[in-house]
Coordinates of C-alpha atoms and ligand atoms in Angstrom, one line a residue:
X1 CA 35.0 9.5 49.7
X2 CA 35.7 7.7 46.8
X3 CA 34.0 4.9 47.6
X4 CA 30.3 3.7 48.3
X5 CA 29.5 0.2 49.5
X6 CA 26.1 0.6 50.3
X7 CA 24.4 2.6 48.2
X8 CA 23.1 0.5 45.1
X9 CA 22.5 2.2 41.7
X10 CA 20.6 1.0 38.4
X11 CA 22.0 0.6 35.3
X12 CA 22.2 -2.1 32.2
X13 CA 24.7 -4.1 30.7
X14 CA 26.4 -3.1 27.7
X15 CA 28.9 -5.5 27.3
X16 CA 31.1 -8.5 28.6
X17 CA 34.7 -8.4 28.7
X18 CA 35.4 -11.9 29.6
X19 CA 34.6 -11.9 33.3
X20 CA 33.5 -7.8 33.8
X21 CA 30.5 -6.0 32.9
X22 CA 30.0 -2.9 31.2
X23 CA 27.3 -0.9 32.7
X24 CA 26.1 2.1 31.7
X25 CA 24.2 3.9 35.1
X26 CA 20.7 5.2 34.2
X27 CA 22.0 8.3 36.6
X28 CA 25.2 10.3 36.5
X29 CA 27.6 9.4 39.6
X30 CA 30.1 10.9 41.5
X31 CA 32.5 13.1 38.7
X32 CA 29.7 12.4 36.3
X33 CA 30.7 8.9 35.9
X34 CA 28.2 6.9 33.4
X35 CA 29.9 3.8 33.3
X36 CA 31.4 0.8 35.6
X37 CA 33.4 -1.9 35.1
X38 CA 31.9 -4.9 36.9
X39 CA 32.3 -8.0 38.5
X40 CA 29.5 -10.4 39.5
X41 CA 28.8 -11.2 43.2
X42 CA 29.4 -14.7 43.4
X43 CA 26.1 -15.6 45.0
X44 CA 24.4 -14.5 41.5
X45 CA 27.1 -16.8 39.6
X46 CA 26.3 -19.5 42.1
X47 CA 22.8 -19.4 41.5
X48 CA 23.7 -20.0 37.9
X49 CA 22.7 -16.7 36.9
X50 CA 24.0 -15.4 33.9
X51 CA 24.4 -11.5 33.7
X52 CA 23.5 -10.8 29.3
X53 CA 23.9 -7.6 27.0
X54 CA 20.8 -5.7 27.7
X55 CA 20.2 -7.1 31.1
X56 CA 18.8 -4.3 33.7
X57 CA 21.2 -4.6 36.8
X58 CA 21.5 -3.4 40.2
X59 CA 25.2 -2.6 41.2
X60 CA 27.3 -1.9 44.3
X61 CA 30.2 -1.5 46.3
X62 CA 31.3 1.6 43.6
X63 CA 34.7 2.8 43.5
X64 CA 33.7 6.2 41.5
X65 CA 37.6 6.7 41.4
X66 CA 38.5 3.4 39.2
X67 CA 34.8 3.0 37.7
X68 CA 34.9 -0.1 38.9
X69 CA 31.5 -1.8 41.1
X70 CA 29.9 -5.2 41.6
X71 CA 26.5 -6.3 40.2
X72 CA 24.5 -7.4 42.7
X73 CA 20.9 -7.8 41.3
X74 CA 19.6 -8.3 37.8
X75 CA 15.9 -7.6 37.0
X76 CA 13.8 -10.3 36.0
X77 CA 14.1 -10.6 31.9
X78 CA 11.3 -9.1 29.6
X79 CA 12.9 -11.3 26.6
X80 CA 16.0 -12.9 25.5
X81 CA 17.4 -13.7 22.1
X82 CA 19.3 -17.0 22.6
X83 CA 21.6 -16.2 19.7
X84 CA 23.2 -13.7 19.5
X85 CA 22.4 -13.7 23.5
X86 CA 20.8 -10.1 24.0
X87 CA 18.2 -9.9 27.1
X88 CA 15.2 -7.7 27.1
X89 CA 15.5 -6.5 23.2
X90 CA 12.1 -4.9 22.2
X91 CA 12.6 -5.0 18.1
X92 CA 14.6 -7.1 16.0
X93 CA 16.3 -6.3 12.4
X94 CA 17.4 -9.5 10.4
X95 CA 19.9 -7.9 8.0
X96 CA 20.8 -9.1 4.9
X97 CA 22.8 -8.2 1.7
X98 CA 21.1 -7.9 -1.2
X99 CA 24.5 -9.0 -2.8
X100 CA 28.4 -9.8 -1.7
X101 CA 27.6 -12.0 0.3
X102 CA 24.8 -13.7 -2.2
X103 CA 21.3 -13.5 -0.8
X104 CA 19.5 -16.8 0.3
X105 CA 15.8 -16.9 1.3
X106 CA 16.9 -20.0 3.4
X107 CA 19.4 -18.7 5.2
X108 CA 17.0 -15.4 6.0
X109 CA 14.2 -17.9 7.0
X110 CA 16.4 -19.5 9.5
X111 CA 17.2 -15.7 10.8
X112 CA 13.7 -14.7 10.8
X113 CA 12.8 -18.4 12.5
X114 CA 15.4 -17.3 15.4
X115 CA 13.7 -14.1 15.5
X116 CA 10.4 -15.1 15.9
X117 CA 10.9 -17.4 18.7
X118 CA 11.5 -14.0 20.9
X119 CA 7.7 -13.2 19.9
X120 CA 9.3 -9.7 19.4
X121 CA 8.3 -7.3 16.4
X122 CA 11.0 -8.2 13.3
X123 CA 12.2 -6.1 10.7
X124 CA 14.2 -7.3 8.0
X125 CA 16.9 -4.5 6.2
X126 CA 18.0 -5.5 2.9
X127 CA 21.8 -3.9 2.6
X128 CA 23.9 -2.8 -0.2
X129 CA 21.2 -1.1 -2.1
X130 CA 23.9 0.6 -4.4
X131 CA 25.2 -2.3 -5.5
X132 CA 22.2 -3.7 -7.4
X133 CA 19.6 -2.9 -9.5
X134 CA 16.7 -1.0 -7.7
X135 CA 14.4 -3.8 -9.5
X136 CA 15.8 -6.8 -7.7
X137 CA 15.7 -4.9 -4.5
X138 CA 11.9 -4.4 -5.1
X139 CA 11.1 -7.9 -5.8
X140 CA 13.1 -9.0 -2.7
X141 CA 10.9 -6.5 -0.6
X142 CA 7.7 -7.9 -2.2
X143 CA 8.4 -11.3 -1.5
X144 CA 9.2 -10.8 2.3
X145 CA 6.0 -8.7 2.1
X146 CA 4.1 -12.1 1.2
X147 CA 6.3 -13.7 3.6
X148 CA 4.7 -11.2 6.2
X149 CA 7.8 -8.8 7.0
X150 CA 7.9 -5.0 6.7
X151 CA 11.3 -4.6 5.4
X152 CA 14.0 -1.8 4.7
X153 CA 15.9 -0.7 1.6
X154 CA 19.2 0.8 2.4
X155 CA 22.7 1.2 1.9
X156 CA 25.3 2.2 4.2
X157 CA 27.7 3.9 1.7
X158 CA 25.0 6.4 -0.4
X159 CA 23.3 6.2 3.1
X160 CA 19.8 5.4 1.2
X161 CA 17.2 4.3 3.1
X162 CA 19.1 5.4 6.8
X163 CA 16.6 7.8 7.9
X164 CA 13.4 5.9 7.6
X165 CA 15.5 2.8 9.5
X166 CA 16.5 5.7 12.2
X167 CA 13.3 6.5 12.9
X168 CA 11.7 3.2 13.5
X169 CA 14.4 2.8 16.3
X170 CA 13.7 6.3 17.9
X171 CA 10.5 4.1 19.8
X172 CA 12.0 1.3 20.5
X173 CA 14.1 0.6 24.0
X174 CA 16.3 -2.1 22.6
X175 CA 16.8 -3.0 19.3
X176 CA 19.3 -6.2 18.0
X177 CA 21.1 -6.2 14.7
X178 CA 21.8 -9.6 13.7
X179 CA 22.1 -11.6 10.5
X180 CA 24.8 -13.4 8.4
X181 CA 28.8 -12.5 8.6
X182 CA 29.8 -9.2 6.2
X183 CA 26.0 -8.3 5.6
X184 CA 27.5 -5.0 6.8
X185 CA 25.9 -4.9 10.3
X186 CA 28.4 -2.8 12.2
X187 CA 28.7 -0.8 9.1
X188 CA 25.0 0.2 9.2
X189 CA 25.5 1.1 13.2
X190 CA 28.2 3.4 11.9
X191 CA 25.9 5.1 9.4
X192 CA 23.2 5.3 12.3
X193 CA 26.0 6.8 14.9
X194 CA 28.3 8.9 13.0
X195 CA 30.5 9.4 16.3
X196 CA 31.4 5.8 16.1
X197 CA 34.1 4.1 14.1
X198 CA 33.2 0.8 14.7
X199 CA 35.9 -2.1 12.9
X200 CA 34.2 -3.2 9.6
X201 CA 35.7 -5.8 7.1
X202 CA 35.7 -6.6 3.7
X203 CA 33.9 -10.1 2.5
X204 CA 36.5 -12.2 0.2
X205 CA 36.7 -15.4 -1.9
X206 CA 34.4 -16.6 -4.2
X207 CA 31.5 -16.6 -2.0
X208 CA 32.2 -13.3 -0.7
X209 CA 31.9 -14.8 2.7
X210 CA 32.2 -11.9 5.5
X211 CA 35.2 -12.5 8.1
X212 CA 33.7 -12.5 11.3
X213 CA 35.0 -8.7 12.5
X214 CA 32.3 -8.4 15.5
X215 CA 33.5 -11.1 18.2
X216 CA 31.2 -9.0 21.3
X217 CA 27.9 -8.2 21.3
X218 CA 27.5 -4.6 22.5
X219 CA 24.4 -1.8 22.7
X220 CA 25.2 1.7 21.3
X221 CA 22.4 4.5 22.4
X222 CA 20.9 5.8 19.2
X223 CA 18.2 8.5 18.6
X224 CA 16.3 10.3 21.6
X225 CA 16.2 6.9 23.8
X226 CA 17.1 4.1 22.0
X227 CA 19.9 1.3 22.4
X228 CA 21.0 -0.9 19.8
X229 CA 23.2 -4.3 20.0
X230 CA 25.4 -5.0 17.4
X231 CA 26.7 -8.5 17.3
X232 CA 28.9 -10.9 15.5
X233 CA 27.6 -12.7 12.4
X234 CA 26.6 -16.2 12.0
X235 CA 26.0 -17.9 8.9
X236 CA 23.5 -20.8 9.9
X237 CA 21.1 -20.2 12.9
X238 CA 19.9 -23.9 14.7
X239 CA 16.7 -24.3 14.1
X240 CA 14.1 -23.8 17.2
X241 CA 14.1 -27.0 19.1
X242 CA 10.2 -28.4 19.5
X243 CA 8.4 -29.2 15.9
X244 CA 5.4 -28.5 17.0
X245 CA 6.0 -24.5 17.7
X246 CA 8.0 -24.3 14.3
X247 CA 4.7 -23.4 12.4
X248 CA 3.7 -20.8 14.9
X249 CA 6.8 -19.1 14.1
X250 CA 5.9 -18.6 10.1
X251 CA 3.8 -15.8 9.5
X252 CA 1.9 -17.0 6.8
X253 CA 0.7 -19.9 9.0
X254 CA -0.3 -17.7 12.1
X255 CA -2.3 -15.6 9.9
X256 CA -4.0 -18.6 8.1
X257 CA -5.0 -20.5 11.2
X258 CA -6.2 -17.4 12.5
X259 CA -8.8 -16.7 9.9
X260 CA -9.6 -20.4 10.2
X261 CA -8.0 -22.6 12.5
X262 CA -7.0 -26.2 11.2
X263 CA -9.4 -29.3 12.1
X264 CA -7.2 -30.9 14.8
X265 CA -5.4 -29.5 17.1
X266 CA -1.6 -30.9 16.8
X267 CA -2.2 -30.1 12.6
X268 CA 1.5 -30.1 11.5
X269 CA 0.5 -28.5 8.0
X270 CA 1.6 -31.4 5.9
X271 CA -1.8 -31.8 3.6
X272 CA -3.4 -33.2 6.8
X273 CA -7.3 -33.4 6.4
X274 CA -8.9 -30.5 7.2
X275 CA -5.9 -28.3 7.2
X276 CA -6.7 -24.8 6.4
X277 CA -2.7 -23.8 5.8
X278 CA -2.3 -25.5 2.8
X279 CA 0.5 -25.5 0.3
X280 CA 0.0 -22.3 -1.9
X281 CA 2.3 -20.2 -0.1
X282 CA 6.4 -19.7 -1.2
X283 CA 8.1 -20.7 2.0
X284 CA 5.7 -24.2 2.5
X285 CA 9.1 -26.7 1.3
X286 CA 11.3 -24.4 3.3
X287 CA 8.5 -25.2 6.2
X288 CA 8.3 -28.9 5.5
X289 CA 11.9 -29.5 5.0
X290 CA 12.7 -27.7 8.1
X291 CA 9.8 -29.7 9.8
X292 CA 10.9 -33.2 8.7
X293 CA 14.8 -32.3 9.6
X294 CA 12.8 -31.6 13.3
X295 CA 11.2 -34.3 13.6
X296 CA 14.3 -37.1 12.6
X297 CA 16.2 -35.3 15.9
X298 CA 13.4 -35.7 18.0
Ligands
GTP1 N1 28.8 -1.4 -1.3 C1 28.5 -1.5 0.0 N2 29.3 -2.1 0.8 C2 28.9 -2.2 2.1 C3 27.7 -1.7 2.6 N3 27.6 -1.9 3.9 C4 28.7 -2.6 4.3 N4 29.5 -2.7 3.2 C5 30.9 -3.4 3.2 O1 30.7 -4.7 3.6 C6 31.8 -5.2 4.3 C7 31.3 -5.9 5.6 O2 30.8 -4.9 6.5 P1 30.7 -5.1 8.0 O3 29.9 -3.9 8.5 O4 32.0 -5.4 8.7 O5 29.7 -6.4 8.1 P2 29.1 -7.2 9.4 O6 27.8 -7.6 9.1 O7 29.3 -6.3 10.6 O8 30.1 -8.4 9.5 P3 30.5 -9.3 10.8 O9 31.0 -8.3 11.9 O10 31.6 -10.2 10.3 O11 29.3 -10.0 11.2 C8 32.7 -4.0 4.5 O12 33.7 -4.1 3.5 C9 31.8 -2.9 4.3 O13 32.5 -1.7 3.8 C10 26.8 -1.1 1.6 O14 25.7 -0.6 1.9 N5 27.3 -1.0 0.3
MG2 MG1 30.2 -6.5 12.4
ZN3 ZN1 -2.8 -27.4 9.5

């Protein structure tokens, strides 16, 4: 029999295809079958659920002939990424090109502020190592280091730098790619994968802006156990919503209140008395400025 209503099997979503489901089982089926096409039951879409990239799902009624099944159940969420959406991610990598398109310690920031509102471990990957001079790449890894970011060196054409990156993802269950449009994203996933040939394309115009070439967000298994998501580029992440959590998503203030927490409570870091953060750090205006835009909305 071809097909098997009750039985449920486990699996996780891989990507959307406007209203289906790619799920890849976490057993073989019937025919060794490994992936499903899938619709929602309507009772999870009118509950308002909304199935992710990454999300751990329960699926049945399979027909093992067309690969097609229902999803039925998803598992409660260890973590999402609201942009790009990815559930249950365990790492992050904020990738950036050194060059082509320009590097801005802004624009990263507002990456890295996207990132940090998971409360995942972030990695940042500076790209397009062959295409400047190893001592700028150096400096830009020293200054995220102050920041408080391990980073990566690499470059996807000489492949430089692609087997420490590799490595760090062997551990961990879901990691996201995300960062700026033409940063080379999918290009790196390529490197990482060689079975894939994943669409890249070129940045142009005087900015060397990248074109937008990844419209889905979609996980790829890499190393022994690994998944990771690439997903389409964005130039300008929102800021996180409540100005009061922004500082808890800077590094450098974490770590300072730690060591010695600020006089009151609700400190906001702007030279308020007794505040141990202070201003001697490279990313305060890019704090304050950020701060001050968050508090005019509110
Ligand atoms: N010289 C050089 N070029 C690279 C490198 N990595 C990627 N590129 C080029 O950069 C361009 C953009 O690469 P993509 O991989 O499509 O960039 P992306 O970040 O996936 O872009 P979106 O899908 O639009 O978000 C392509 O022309 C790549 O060949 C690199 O390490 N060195
Ligand atoms: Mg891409
Ligand atoms: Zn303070």
């Amino acid at each position: 029999m071809d097909n098997d209503t009750q039985q449920r099997y486990k699996g996780l979503v891989i990507a959307l295809h406007a209203n289906f489901y790619q799920v890849r089982l976490h057993d073989e089926g019937l025919n060794g079958t490994n992936e499903l096409l899938c619709i929602a039951r309507t009772r999870l879409t009118q509950k308002g659920e909304r199935i992710c990239v990454g999300d751990q799902v329960e699926v049945e009624a399979v027909d093992w002939k067309e690969k097609r099944a229902a999803v039925a159940y998803i598992s409660p969420r260890l973590s999402i990424l609201e942009r790009p959406m990815v559930a249950n991610c365990t790492k992050i990598l904020v990738v950036i090109a050194l060059i082509q398109p320009n590097i801005n310690a802004d624009q990263l920031s507002r990456f890295l502020l996207s990132a940090e509102a998971t409360d995942l471990p972030i990695d940042i990957v500076f790209n397009k190592s062959d295409l400047v001079d190893s001592c700028l790449a150096k400096q830009w890894q020293e200054r995220v280091k102050k920041w408080g970011y391990h980073s990566f060196l690499v470059s996807s054409v000489t492949t430089t730098g692609m087997e420490q990156l590799r490595q760090s993802l062997n551990n961990s269950n879901i990691s996201v790619i995300c960062g700026p449009s033409g940063v080379g994203k999918t290009s790196l996933i390529n490197t990482l994968i060689p079975s894939l040939s994943l669409k890249v394309g070129k940045v142009s115009g005087r900015l060397q802006r990248g074109r937008h070439t990844t419209r889905h967000v979609q996980l790829f298994p890499v190393g022994t156990s690994g998944m990771i998501a690439d997903t389409p580029g964005f130039n300008r992440p929102n800021l996180p919503k409540d100005p009061h959590r922004l500082g808890w998503l800077f590094p450098e203030i974490r770590n300072a209140f730690t060591r010695k927490p600020c006089r009151f409570r609700n400190c906001l870091h702007q030279r308020e008395l007794g505040c141990s953060v202070g201003t001697e750090w490279e990313r305060y205006n890019f704090y304050i400025q950020s701060l001050e835009t968050l508090l005019a909305i509110n």
